[in-house]
XYZ file of C-alpha atoms in Angstrom:
785
model
C -0.119 0.313 0.098
C 1.308 3.811 -1.059
C 4.404 4.575 -3.037
C 7.468 2.250 -3.749
C 8.895 1.970 0.020
C 12.768 2.973 0.116
C 15.282 0.635 1.233
C 15.124 1.327 4.823
C 18.815 1.832 6.507
C 21.946 0.600 5.397
C 24.765 2.797 7.108
C 25.636 5.605 7.130
C 26.791 6.924 4.306
C 25.115 9.894 2.607
C 22.075 8.235 0.357
C 19.737 10.169 -1.946
C 17.040 11.390 -0.883
C 13.241 10.327 -1.692
C 10.948 13.328 -2.270
C 7.432 13.291 -0.784
C 5.964 13.679 -4.542
C 2.282 14.310 -6.146
C 2.253 10.583 -7.659
C 2.372 8.704 -4.034
C -1.770 9.091 -4.339
C -1.389 6.520 -7.142
C 0.966 3.543 -6.003
C 2.406 1.685 -8.942
C 2.062 -1.917 -8.981
C 3.707 -4.669 -7.120
C 5.593 -7.371 -9.245
C 2.969 -9.951 -8.598
C 0.225 -7.625 -9.490
C 1.756 -7.048 -12.758
C 1.769 -10.471 -13.641
C -1.506 -10.344 -12.808
C -2.364 -7.706 -14.866
C -0.203 -9.086 -18.321
C -2.461 -12.799 -17.662
C -5.866 -10.718 -17.359
C -4.616 -8.856 -20.735
C -4.126 -12.330 -22.212
C -7.714 -12.971 -21.317
C -8.904 -9.603 -22.953
C -6.884 -10.596 -26.086
C -9.551 -13.639 -26.226
C -12.014 -12.361 -25.271
C -11.977 -9.612 -27.965
C -11.265 -12.121 -30.502
C -9.509 -9.806 -32.912
C -12.755 -6.887 -32.868
C -9.938 -4.771 -31.007
C -10.436 -2.485 -34.041
C -14.102 -1.487 -33.466
C -13.771 -0.367 -30.047
C -10.669 1.479 -30.637
C -12.224 3.663 -33.893
C -13.198 6.966 -32.091
C -15.815 8.887 -33.610
C -14.136 12.087 -32.098
C -10.498 13.426 -31.795
C -9.516 12.465 -27.823
C -6.408 15.341 -29.076
C -9.301 17.990 -28.892
C -6.080 20.056 -30.766
C -7.659 19.488 -34.588
C -10.771 20.789 -35.416
C -11.063 22.173 -38.897
C -14.402 24.488 -37.616
C -14.985 25.429 -34.160
C -17.148 23.026 -32.151
C -20.648 24.207 -30.956
C -20.517 26.160 -27.943
C -20.802 24.809 -24.100
C -22.099 26.005 -21.221
C -18.434 27.607 -20.404
C -18.877 29.667 -23.934
C -17.424 28.788 -27.032
C -14.599 25.686 -26.559
C -10.893 26.390 -27.321
C -8.669 23.930 -26.882
C -5.990 25.547 -26.187
C -7.116 27.512 -23.597
C -7.783 24.288 -21.456
C -5.685 21.897 -22.574
C -2.508 21.876 -24.291
C -0.930 19.047 -26.007
C 2.197 17.494 -24.988
C 3.720 13.675 -26.107
C 1.062 11.371 -28.630
C -2.129 10.805 -26.920
C -1.609 12.944 -23.647
C -2.517 16.741 -23.122
C -1.789 18.934 -19.804
C -4.083 21.028 -17.963
C -4.027 24.492 -18.060
C -5.404 26.635 -15.132
C -8.341 27.460 -16.569
C -9.250 24.186 -16.880
C -9.069 23.456 -13.171
C -11.018 25.992 -11.934
C -14.287 25.417 -11.131
C -17.710 26.074 -13.473
C -20.081 26.519 -10.498
C -20.537 29.775 -8.946
C -20.182 28.821 -5.632
C -17.096 26.945 -6.651
C -15.186 29.666 -8.279
C -16.177 31.679 -5.336
C -14.276 29.701 -3.389
C -11.416 29.094 -5.312
C -10.581 33.387 -6.094
C -11.003 33.397 -1.676
C -8.315 30.635 -1.616
C -6.468 31.846 -4.038
C -6.769 34.995 -2.803
C -5.437 33.988 1.140
C -3.093 31.126 0.066
C -1.843 32.777 -3.023
C -1.536 31.127 -6.851
C -1.382 27.043 -7.721
C 1.658 25.710 -7.794
C 2.447 22.983 -10.495
C 3.740 19.312 -9.450
C 6.907 20.492 -10.657
C 7.911 23.321 -8.517
C 7.906 20.748 -5.820
C 11.990 20.542 -6.656
C 12.166 24.557 -5.944
C 9.780 24.640 -1.882
C 12.707 23.085 -0.253
C 14.517 24.934 1.943
C 18.037 26.446 2.357
C 19.492 25.982 5.636
C 19.092 29.601 7.164
C 15.455 29.809 6.717
C 14.970 25.597 7.177
C 16.527 26.255 11.159
C 14.025 29.139 11.813
C 11.008 26.784 10.329
C 11.878 23.330 12.279
C 13.674 24.382 15.206
C 10.956 27.200 16.551
C 9.430 24.290 18.489
C 12.500 23.705 20.101
C 14.076 26.780 20.397
C 11.262 28.142 22.070
C 10.839 25.789 24.897
C 13.235 27.234 26.769
C 10.606 29.614 27.663
C 9.036 27.527 29.509
C 10.861 24.193 29.928
C 13.047 25.834 32.998
C 9.803 27.551 34.628
C 8.406 23.448 34.923
C 11.460 22.637 36.408
C 11.289 25.028 38.836
C 7.860 25.012 39.372
C 8.731 20.964 40.912
C 11.773 21.867 42.574
C 10.155 24.909 44.536
C 7.188 22.224 45.992
C 10.302 21.222 48.668
C 10.359 24.912 49.432
C 13.396 28.048 48.732
C 16.083 25.676 49.497
C 15.518 23.208 46.918
C 16.180 25.397 44.865
C 19.633 25.479 44.449
C 18.902 21.560 43.208
C 18.104 23.043 39.740
C 21.924 23.467 38.425
C 22.253 19.425 38.749
C 18.796 18.542 37.251
C 19.817 21.343 34.389
C 23.101 19.883 33.919
C 21.706 16.300 33.751
C 18.834 17.677 31.216
C 21.962 19.094 29.160
C 23.381 15.857 28.952
C 20.006 13.946 27.690
C 19.976 17.214 25.292
C 23.553 16.345 23.458
C 22.788 12.752 23.758
C 19.678 12.784 21.953
C 20.739 16.108 19.462
C 23.797 13.523 18.580
C 21.540 10.560 17.883
C 19.504 12.204 15.566
C 22.631 13.646 13.859
C 23.030 9.867 13.516
C 19.604 8.847 12.678
C 19.611 11.229 9.414
C 22.167 9.292 7.325
C 20.674 6.121 8.120
C 17.481 6.821 7.571
C 17.052 9.549 4.937
C 14.356 9.589 3.231
C 12.079 11.292 6.888
C 9.532 9.912 9.398
C 12.068 9.751 11.781
C 11.211 8.106 15.003
C 8.198 5.823 13.444
C 10.648 4.902 10.704
C 13.525 4.261 12.532
C 11.008 2.230 15.301
C 9.102 0.188 12.600
C 12.652 -0.969 11.148
C 13.890 -2.331 14.031
C 11.511 -3.189 16.276
C 8.289 -3.728 13.989
C 5.264 -2.071 12.793
C 3.641 -1.932 16.238
C 6.175 -0.372 17.992
C 6.728 2.014 15.009
C 2.825 2.526 15.261
C 3.534 3.723 18.688
C 6.502 5.863 18.108
C 3.477 7.400 15.393
C 0.895 7.938 17.680
C 3.476 9.545 20.397
C 4.557 11.656 17.946
C 0.966 12.811 16.703
C 0.241 13.532 20.725
C 3.161 15.613 20.923
C 2.806 17.736 17.564
C -0.703 18.552 18.546
C 0.558 19.326 22.056
C 3.000 21.841 20.605
C 0.363 23.429 18.921
C -1.572 24.095 21.761
C 1.618 24.530 23.819
C 3.403 27.306 22.125
C -0.353 29.325 21.075
C -1.377 28.710 24.874
C 2.346 30.080 25.913
C 2.315 32.698 23.857
C -1.162 33.943 24.880
C -0.148 33.667 28.413
C 3.442 35.655 27.867
C 0.703 38.312 25.913
C -1.233 38.224 29.025
C 1.606 39.319 31.092
C 2.575 41.732 29.953
C -0.620 43.417 29.551
C -3.369 41.344 32.001
C -6.706 43.018 30.962
C -6.334 40.531 27.384
C -6.332 37.277 29.929
C -10.423 37.286 29.608
C -9.947 36.548 25.824
C -6.940 34.698 26.052
C -8.743 31.096 24.587
C -9.943 33.019 21.729
C -6.983 34.981 21.313
C -5.505 31.702 20.657
C -7.875 29.913 18.620
C -7.099 33.108 15.700
C -3.534 32.520 15.784
C -3.629 28.734 15.504
C -6.166 30.058 12.023
C -3.599 32.043 11.252
C -0.779 29.682 11.695
C -2.805 27.456 9.663
C -3.425 29.873 6.627
C 0.055 30.610 6.911
C 2.083 26.917 6.075
C -1.206 26.092 3.924
C 0.627 28.654 1.629
C 3.439 26.362 1.132
C 6.865 25.423 3.140
C 9.232 28.107 1.326
C 6.355 30.969 1.436
C 6.074 29.940 5.766
C 9.373 29.689 6.119
C 10.023 33.476 4.938
C 7.246 34.276 7.046
C 8.202 32.513 9.926
C 12.164 32.977 10.073
C 12.983 36.328 11.358
C 10.927 35.910 14.690
C 12.951 33.078 15.413
C 16.107 34.663 14.676
C 14.677 37.888 16.573
C 14.016 35.559 19.691
C 17.318 34.221 19.955
C 18.728 37.439 19.501
C 16.695 38.432 22.507
C 17.343 35.293 24.619
C 21.493 36.158 23.908
C 20.900 39.423 25.187
C 19.492 39.028 28.119
C 21.441 36.518 29.355
C 24.948 38.813 28.375
C 23.566 41.692 30.099
C 22.135 39.318 32.933
C 25.525 37.661 33.922
C 27.271 40.568 32.733
C 24.946 42.436 35.898
C 26.167 39.809 38.052
C 29.451 39.938 37.566
C 29.262 43.211 39.262
C 28.448 41.669 41.803
C 30.681 39.374 42.273
C 28.182 36.290 41.077
C 27.334 36.162 44.502
C 23.490 34.843 43.748
C 19.877 37.082 45.425
C 18.253 34.916 47.811
C 15.096 33.919 46.412
C 11.474 34.672 48.621
C 10.359 32.852 50.823
C 8.535 29.722 49.367
C 6.905 27.239 51.505
C 7.722 23.915 51.408
C 4.558 21.247 50.566
C 6.312 18.585 49.677
C 9.915 16.841 50.882
C 12.464 16.413 48.916
C 13.222 13.478 47.253
C 14.634 11.199 44.454
C 10.445 11.126 42.859
C 10.501 14.850 43.256
C 13.870 15.356 41.322
C 12.964 12.752 38.850
C 9.357 15.129 38.331
C 11.895 17.871 38.126
C 13.919 16.556 35.262
C 10.621 14.982 33.330
C 9.416 18.642 33.419
C 12.307 20.238 32.586
C 13.282 18.407 29.399
C 9.693 19.529 28.314
C 12.496 22.014 26.828
C 13.414 19.249 24.320
C 10.207 19.024 22.570
C 10.558 19.365 18.646
C 14.273 17.981 18.646
C 12.985 14.942 15.533
C 11.500 17.534 13.838
C 14.715 18.224 11.023
C 14.793 14.301 11.424
C 11.451 14.139 10.259
C 11.839 16.653 7.665
C 15.335 15.750 5.800
C 13.943 15.687 2.149
C 12.689 19.167 2.762
C 16.230 20.225 2.590
C 18.273 21.133 -0.781
C 20.543 19.120 -2.013
C 22.952 17.589 -0.255
C 19.907 16.923 1.442
C 21.302 14.720 4.387
C 24.345 16.962 4.816
C 22.259 20.225 5.681
C 20.040 18.218 7.125
C 23.632 16.914 10.608
C 24.356 21.052 9.786
C 21.057 22.635 10.783
C 20.373 19.758 13.637
C 23.993 20.915 14.951
C 23.133 24.269 14.810
C 19.704 23.796 16.681
C 21.334 21.683 19.763
C 23.613 24.557 20.207
C 21.491 27.164 20.781
C 19.524 25.379 22.644
C 22.475 23.889 25.189
C 23.379 28.012 25.305
C 20.321 29.667 25.889
C 18.977 26.504 28.373
C 22.356 26.919 30.387
C 22.114 30.585 29.931
C 18.422 30.818 31.386
C 19.166 28.401 34.538
C 22.184 30.586 35.498
C 20.768 33.638 35.182
C 17.748 32.328 37.214
C 19.415 31.189 39.780
C 21.781 33.973 40.179
C 18.571 36.611 40.390
C 16.894 34.612 43.074
C 13.966 34.261 39.849
C 10.793 31.810 41.508
C 7.615 30.820 39.785
C 4.761 33.248 40.304
C 0.893 32.419 38.885
C 1.006 36.056 37.681
C 3.691 36.117 35.750
C 6.165 33.852 34.013
C 9.422 33.231 35.190
C 11.165 34.888 31.711
C 9.088 37.918 32.437
C 10.643 38.424 36.057
C 14.058 38.030 34.633
C 13.866 41.172 31.585
C 11.930 43.216 34.333
C 15.168 42.688 36.422
C 17.522 43.087 34.155
C 15.870 45.818 31.986
C 14.003 47.750 34.629
C 13.233 51.029 32.070
C 13.845 51.734 28.667
C 11.887 49.658 25.823
C 13.929 46.438 26.236
C 10.680 44.363 28.417
C 7.956 45.217 25.645
C 10.844 44.289 22.773
C 11.826 41.055 24.294
C 8.458 40.022 25.832
C 7.170 40.427 22.490
C 9.499 38.723 20.682
C 8.564 35.898 23.122
C 5.155 35.913 22.549
C 5.600 35.626 19.082
C 8.324 32.743 18.710
C 5.838 30.482 21.299
C 3.424 31.654 19.242
C 5.143 30.420 16.236
C 6.778 27.770 17.742
C 3.502 25.423 16.711
C 5.212 25.992 12.743
C 6.854 23.315 13.898
C 3.915 20.929 14.115
C 2.737 22.364 10.843
C 5.824 20.925 9.012
C 6.359 17.832 10.590
C 2.787 16.436 11.456
C 1.581 16.095 8.235
C 5.128 14.741 6.968
C 3.937 11.610 9.625
C 0.978 11.605 8.212
C 2.216 11.129 4.850
C 4.565 7.761 5.758
C 1.837 6.631 8.082
C -0.907 6.618 5.317
C 1.602 5.631 3.130
C 2.403 2.532 4.920
C -1.725 1.911 5.489
C -2.205 3.114 8.424
C -4.334 6.722 8.126
C -6.346 7.459 5.466
C -4.844 8.028 1.975
C -6.101 11.940 1.845
C -3.299 12.380 3.338
C -1.113 11.924 1.056
C -2.222 14.693 -0.705
C -0.546 17.630 -1.462
C -2.464 20.861 -2.001
C -2.585 24.084 -4.351
C 0.400 24.728 -2.487
C 2.449 21.539 -2.646
C 1.719 21.279 0.981
C -0.293 18.464 2.904
C -3.155 20.632 3.434
C -5.139 17.892 4.957
C -2.879 16.917 7.556
C -2.408 20.797 8.424
C -6.199 21.145 9.216
C -6.150 17.976 11.020
C -3.929 19.348 12.778
C -5.241 22.799 13.654
C -8.638 21.769 14.247
C -7.164 19.191 16.847
C -5.238 21.381 18.480
C -8.132 23.821 18.988
C -10.153 21.248 20.618
C -7.348 20.505 22.645
C -6.770 24.392 23.602
C -10.424 24.777 24.444
C -11.035 21.463 26.386
C -7.885 22.753 28.701
C -9.273 26.713 28.653
C -6.170 27.906 27.333
C -3.865 26.701 30.771
C -0.139 25.719 29.605
C 0.556 24.508 33.336
C -2.146 21.456 32.866
C -0.998 20.708 28.732
C 2.658 19.982 29.920
C 2.433 16.858 31.842
C 0.531 15.454 28.229
C 3.307 17.143 26.531
C 6.339 14.963 27.815
C 4.588 11.840 27.972
C 3.735 11.984 23.929
C 7.453 13.299 22.834
C 9.604 10.981 25.501
C 7.627 8.195 24.095
C 8.945 8.698 20.734
C 12.334 9.498 21.474
C 12.704 6.088 23.754
C 11.968 4.419 20.532
C 14.110 6.147 18.313
C 16.659 5.692 20.698
C 15.743 2.309 21.337
C 15.352 1.417 17.550
C 18.777 2.675 16.690
C 20.515 0.195 19.756
C 19.028 -2.819 17.283
C 19.817 -0.788 14.067
C 24.067 -0.589 15.091
C 23.456 -4.276 16.525
C 22.191 -5.314 12.822
C 24.001 -3.258 10.379
C 27.724 -2.881 12.641
C 29.132 0.013 10.562
C 32.529 1.600 11.301
C 32.544 2.428 14.993
C 29.412 0.795 15.897
C 30.076 -0.217 19.520
C 30.316 3.595 20.527
C 27.515 4.455 18.538
C 25.413 1.962 19.895
C 26.348 2.894 23.634
C 25.068 6.625 22.648
C 21.912 5.630 21.390
C 21.795 3.154 24.907
C 22.012 5.805 27.042
C 19.682 7.981 25.538
C 17.005 5.569 25.449
C 18.222 5.346 29.319
C 17.267 8.574 30.070
C 14.703 9.126 28.163
C 13.109 6.168 29.211
C 13.364 7.769 32.976
C 11.656 10.862 31.621
C 8.809 8.589 29.914
C 8.099 6.520 32.781
C 8.491 9.859 35.743
C 6.333 11.900 33.417
C 3.708 9.064 32.487
C 3.292 7.965 36.505
C 4.000 11.231 38.458
C 1.238 13.227 35.959
C -1.243 10.653 34.745
C -4.032 12.078 37.531
C -3.314 15.313 36.660
C -3.701 14.601 32.459
C -1.078 12.206 31.530
C -3.710 9.821 31.494
C -5.192 10.906 28.194
C -1.892 10.618 26.450
C -1.553 6.701 28.173
C -5.413 6.412 26.589
C -4.696 7.995 23.553
C -1.860 6.237 21.984
C -3.492 2.648 22.337
C -6.638 4.168 20.758
C -4.773 5.857 17.852
C -3.036 2.751 17.590
C -6.163 0.697 17.532
C -7.315 2.996 14.898
C -4.342 2.774 12.868
C -4.530 -0.929 13.053
C -8.295 -1.105 11.808
C -7.501 1.578 8.755
C -4.750 -1.099 7.471
C -6.779 -3.982 7.842
C -9.678 -2.009 6.009
C -6.632 -1.383 2.846
C -5.732 -4.850 3.112
C -9.167 -6.383 2.455
C -9.735 -3.624 -0.245
C -6.623 -4.770 -1.700
C -7.416 -8.339 -1.725
C -10.532 -7.427 -3.545
C -9.084 -5.399 -5.724
C -6.513 -7.065 -7.143
C -6.577 -8.385 -10.432
C -7.778 -12.007 -11.235
C -7.022 -13.289 -14.465
C -9.856 -15.588 -14.006
C -12.729 -12.990 -13.689
C -12.445 -12.501 -17.743
C -14.945 -14.937 -19.074
C -13.418 -15.695 -22.383
C -16.098 -17.729 -23.408
C -18.088 -14.753 -24.119
C -16.805 -13.111 -26.900
C -17.399 -9.102 -27.148
C -19.930 -9.105 -30.250
C -19.952 -6.319 -33.138
C -21.481 -2.902 -32.637
C -24.519 -2.554 -34.514
C -24.569 -2.644 -38.503
C -23.023 0.836 -39.955
C -21.775 2.007 -36.708
C -18.384 2.698 -37.933
C -20.105 4.792 -41.102
C -21.610 7.042 -38.731
C -20.371 11.084 -38.921
C -16.847 11.342 -37.475
C -15.472 14.908 -36.648
C -13.924 17.474 -39.071
C -10.192 16.389 -38.850
C -10.112 13.235 -36.822
C -7.777 10.993 -36.389
C -10.065 7.715 -37.319
C -13.892 7.650 -39.132
C -14.375 8.640 -42.228
C -15.258 12.370 -43.195
C -18.360 13.251 -42.149
C -21.175 14.592 -45.477
C -23.126 16.496 -43.278
C -23.619 17.239 -39.860
C -26.154 15.809 -38.920
C -27.636 13.396 -36.544
C -28.673 9.826 -37.883
C -32.113 9.678 -37.686
C -32.464 13.922 -37.498
C -34.064 16.337 -39.643
C -31.258 18.849 -40.781
C -31.181 22.395 -39.203
C -32.567 23.164 -35.880
C -35.480 22.571 -34.395
C -37.578 24.568 -32.071
C -36.367 24.233 -28.375
C -33.877 21.810 -29.491
C -31.351 24.756 -27.673
C -29.440 26.494 -30.256
C -29.564 29.496 -29.266
C -28.543 29.054 -26.138
C -25.480 26.122 -26.761
C -27.128 23.474 -25.436
C -27.644 20.023 -26.926
C -31.821 19.291 -26.506
C -32.319 15.923 -24.997
C -35.236 15.278 -27.661
C -34.193 11.391 -28.412
C -37.393 9.142 -28.990
C -36.337 6.142 -30.366
C -33.292 4.093 -29.835
C -32.001 4.782 -33.226
C -31.114 8.565 -32.434
C -28.875 7.413 -29.923
C -25.338 6.900 -30.800
C -23.093 5.836 -27.950
C -19.387 7.242 -27.082
C -17.921 5.291 -23.918
C -15.315 6.991 -21.826
C -14.217 5.232 -18.877
C -11.918 7.602 -16.171
C -9.137 4.604 -14.921
C -7.045 6.159 -11.791
C -5.182 2.617 -11.241
C -5.178 -0.982 -13.051
C -6.623 -2.999 -10.110
C -10.005 -5.396 -10.799
C -12.809 -2.114 -9.952
C -10.888 -0.127 -13.242
C -10.996 -3.960 -15.495
C -14.249 -3.861 -14.522
C -15.543 -0.616 -15.925
C -13.486 -1.331 -18.748
C -15.182 -4.478 -19.549
C -18.594 -3.579 -19.131
C -18.003 -0.323 -21.076
C -16.325 -2.926 -24.153
C -20.136 -5.250 -23.523
C -22.009 -2.381 -24.894
C -20.035 -2.752 -28.098
C -19.571 1.028 -29.028
C -16.417 3.137 -29.337
C -14.306 2.850 -25.710
C -11.745 5.508 -24.687
C -9.976 5.427 -21.436
C -9.354 8.501 -20.067
C -6.464 8.778 -17.001
C -5.833 11.733 -14.792
C -2.143 11.843 -14.033
C -0.635 14.632 -11.406
C 2.905 14.527 -13.112
C 4.648 13.216 -16.230
C 6.601 10.472 -14.240
C 2.938 9.010 -13.030
C 2.175 9.836 -16.643
C 4.743 7.585 -18.060
C 3.923 4.687 -15.457
C 0.501 4.210 -15.724
C 1.486 4.061 -19.597
C 3.965 1.125 -19.041
C 1.099 -0.527 -16.942
C -1.296 0.309 -19.773
C 1.298 -1.373 -22.441
C 1.570 -4.749 -19.612
C -2.244 -5.158 -19.645
C -2.366 -5.165 -23.467
C -2.986 -1.879 -24.487
C -6.565 -3.382 -25.727
C -8.386 0.207 -25.498
C -7.768 3.845 -26.492
C -5.879 5.344 -23.754
C -6.148 9.933 -23.434
C -3.858 10.755 -20.298
C -4.159 14.222 -18.778
C -1.402 15.634 -16.971
C -3.211 18.170 -14.246
C 0.107 19.259 -13.069
C -2.468 22.012 -10.296
C -3.502 17.999 -8.565
C -6.913 18.764 -9.537
C -9.077 15.976 -10.797
C -12.583 16.775 -11.168
C -12.267 19.956 -13.032
C -10.353 19.011 -15.728
C -12.126 15.726 -15.982
C -15.256 17.475 -16.431
C -14.373 20.193 -18.765
C -12.404 17.391 -21.303
C -15.814 15.496 -20.945
C -17.426 17.890 -22.001
C -15.278 19.120 -24.631
C -15.135 15.342 -25.860
C -19.386 15.978 -26.546
C -19.046 19.640 -28.082
C -16.907 18.193 -30.740
C -19.723 15.816 -31.549
C -23.029 17.091 -29.823
C -25.420 14.486 -31.957
C -23.254 11.725 -29.829
C -24.722 10.143 -26.444
C -21.642 10.446 -24.434
C -21.703 7.456 -21.502
C -18.735 8.133 -18.243
C -18.683 4.659 -16.957
C -17.381 5.592 -13.060
C -15.681 2.111 -11.463
C -16.863 3.192 -7.478
C -15.761 0.862 -4.559
C -18.452 0.087 -2.384
C -17.801 -0.474 1.579
C -20.269 -1.466 4.307
C -18.963 0.995 6.991
C -20.223 4.836 7.524
C -16.794 4.977 8.513
C -15.032 2.926 5.410
C -16.256 5.544 2.877
C -13.622 7.960 4.620
C -10.863 6.412 3.638
C -11.612 6.428 0.076
C -12.087 9.118 -2.766
C -15.262 10.787 -3.200
C -13.901 11.481 -6.736
C -17.013 9.552 -8.344
C -19.477 11.366 -6.421
C -17.802 14.817 -7.174
C -17.789 13.700 -11.345
C -21.307 13.402 -11.514
C -22.210 15.552 -9.710
C -20.191 18.469 -12.015
C -22.041 16.596 -14.782
C -25.473 15.895 -13.980
C -26.313 19.541 -15.185
C -24.459 19.101 -18.802
C -26.829 17.575 -21.516
C -26.099 14.460 -23.534
C -23.378 13.431 -21.202
C -24.861 10.013 -18.947
C -22.957 8.616 -15.730
C -22.924 5.239 -14.563
C -21.531 3.846 -11.825
C -20.032 -0.256 -11.865
C -19.534 -0.928 -8.256
C -17.644 -3.613 -6.817
C -18.261 -4.519 -3.171
C -15.541 -4.748 -0.542
C -17.147 -7.399 2.245
C -16.550 -6.738 5.684
C -13.644 -7.889 7.335
C -12.931 -10.301 9.494
C -12.387 -9.084 13.435
C -8.869 -10.687 13.914
C -6.220 -9.355 15.792
C -3.228 -6.933 15.402
C -1.718 -10.161 14.095
C -4.039 -10.916 10.969
C -2.836 -7.413 9.654
C -0.202 -7.788 6.788
C 3.284 -6.282 7.466
C 3.924 -3.417 4.987
C 5.399 -5.082 1.207
C 9.025 -3.853 0.976
C 8.365 -3.743 -3.078
C 5.241 -1.271 -2.892
């Protein structure tokens, strides 16, 4: 299921990176399926028994480009083929921007609104140019990690403060342990990039080395992490604003929802555009924190680095190992987003792996410098957590008691906290892409939107984060316990997976790398267990419950897709050669063909067989629409078109049904790019090329609009034809199964319903209800697909 999987693993040498290409929605056939398709084609040859010419002699020119006279007007005006479709290779057309614009008024309005907000659509070929250079990738992919220093140290101090003011001195050794964890995990992810250069980080590492179940567990943890990243970042940013402007506190939740919508719109504009928008605030925040630390340490140096006594804090708990571990796990939230770069290696410009590792090194270095600097400054200035003001806000007020610096630094902090969610808007859709590629998530998450962004994944992330923000009323301290569990579940599994990886591969220095990953797995495992147990009743139970739920949903989705794949696999025995295709009625080939058509005789007149010459009253001549006045079978002249997405059993049954009518048949395939078009033509040749095929390359990845306009253009070239469109459609048993499949047949029927002379019929294939089995009943992903 999904596009052909690349070879995973394979050492630490630089490897080519597979791009997340637009044709991933149209997975290629496996070797076994191609063999079955070839056998099916042989049976088709027997069934047709030499009558292929009858089916391939078309009454119209499928290329739409060789008219000797203009065709009849259509509902969208007088059709000019060059305006909507450009000829390319033989039997191939390329849809132009007007061809992908819906005809309906609401559709045009929504399209114009979307383009006004998001910008004009990008072609599939532009995916290469949307990749980021290092200076843009650093702020885009590290905004989550770097911004976490605004609340990570405070989360650690909040736990230590439970034991009173005297325990605040433990912040230094706990912070030192956290720095070790940051460096170990950062170096480990730096090793993951060359070993797994195709992205998806923890999910791919765990799946490859620990099995698909633990891989899906890592994916579930990462999904929760990304959703919480958006909710926590937005909540923290709004809290920074309300700390400086307390009268805005009642509007915290609505402000957070507006921020999520703005982030969604910015990221839907595409990776490169979003990077240019969100890069400056991240660099501004880094400069602001560095200035704060340098000035604060300089002031401390003036008094001989003597720590200021913190305010008295009453102790509510005794100091102990459990409390220290809890502070360690709370402070570890400063590492959220550390896996973002390893997940998005294909988003870098070549050489992707090298640029990814360099950017990751910069990111970890900045994190350690800012985290250590803030911890030292908090210790030296005697700052303690307060309910009405963040620790960072207190530091800025003490360091810059006058002047504009407080407003500037708080503004930069609020901005980076809000934009830190941008990292999740890059990581979450890419993770869903890989999960959907393996069949554990709906295939709609494979789709690239108008701006070459995974728009469906981004919308799902925004909706989930908004629900979480409203449910917790924007309280950051309530969300952080959930935060640590999800992120460190994925980190622990990725570290453990790399231990297995080095034991299997045993490349240069593999023992050193193995022990490094083992240390990272142990430390992150401590954080995971501590957060899950100590914060269970405070909200961490949500993650503990949500992870198995997501895993169960993933396995059910995969089981359904496995059932569908088995049902749709080509089967040569289902083409019965004992019932040959009969020729069409006598004289079908002598009927008029369009002027200049490649096949069929030249017309002697433009009249319909059995109809009087000249327009009849009420036949639509004035409106440009063909009247539907057929009363007898002799007046109906069929031409059958079958849209084919993938050569599986559903498509073959639709083609067989169309051929059984005994009229000329044209197959049409919509491809998002030239590579997919060439791949489908090879599959068509493997089947046997029994029917005429026209490929339409839709570089803007639209399907319904260009297909509907092409079908109307075919009918406009010969209005006397009754164009019969045969649609293959998968019929499922459960309502939620419909969410896992394309709704293109329904949308195409709606688009063609108002067009005279076009008849739409559906050839259903019913998918049986899969048997209820355990996870062992789901097959592992086929590495050849």
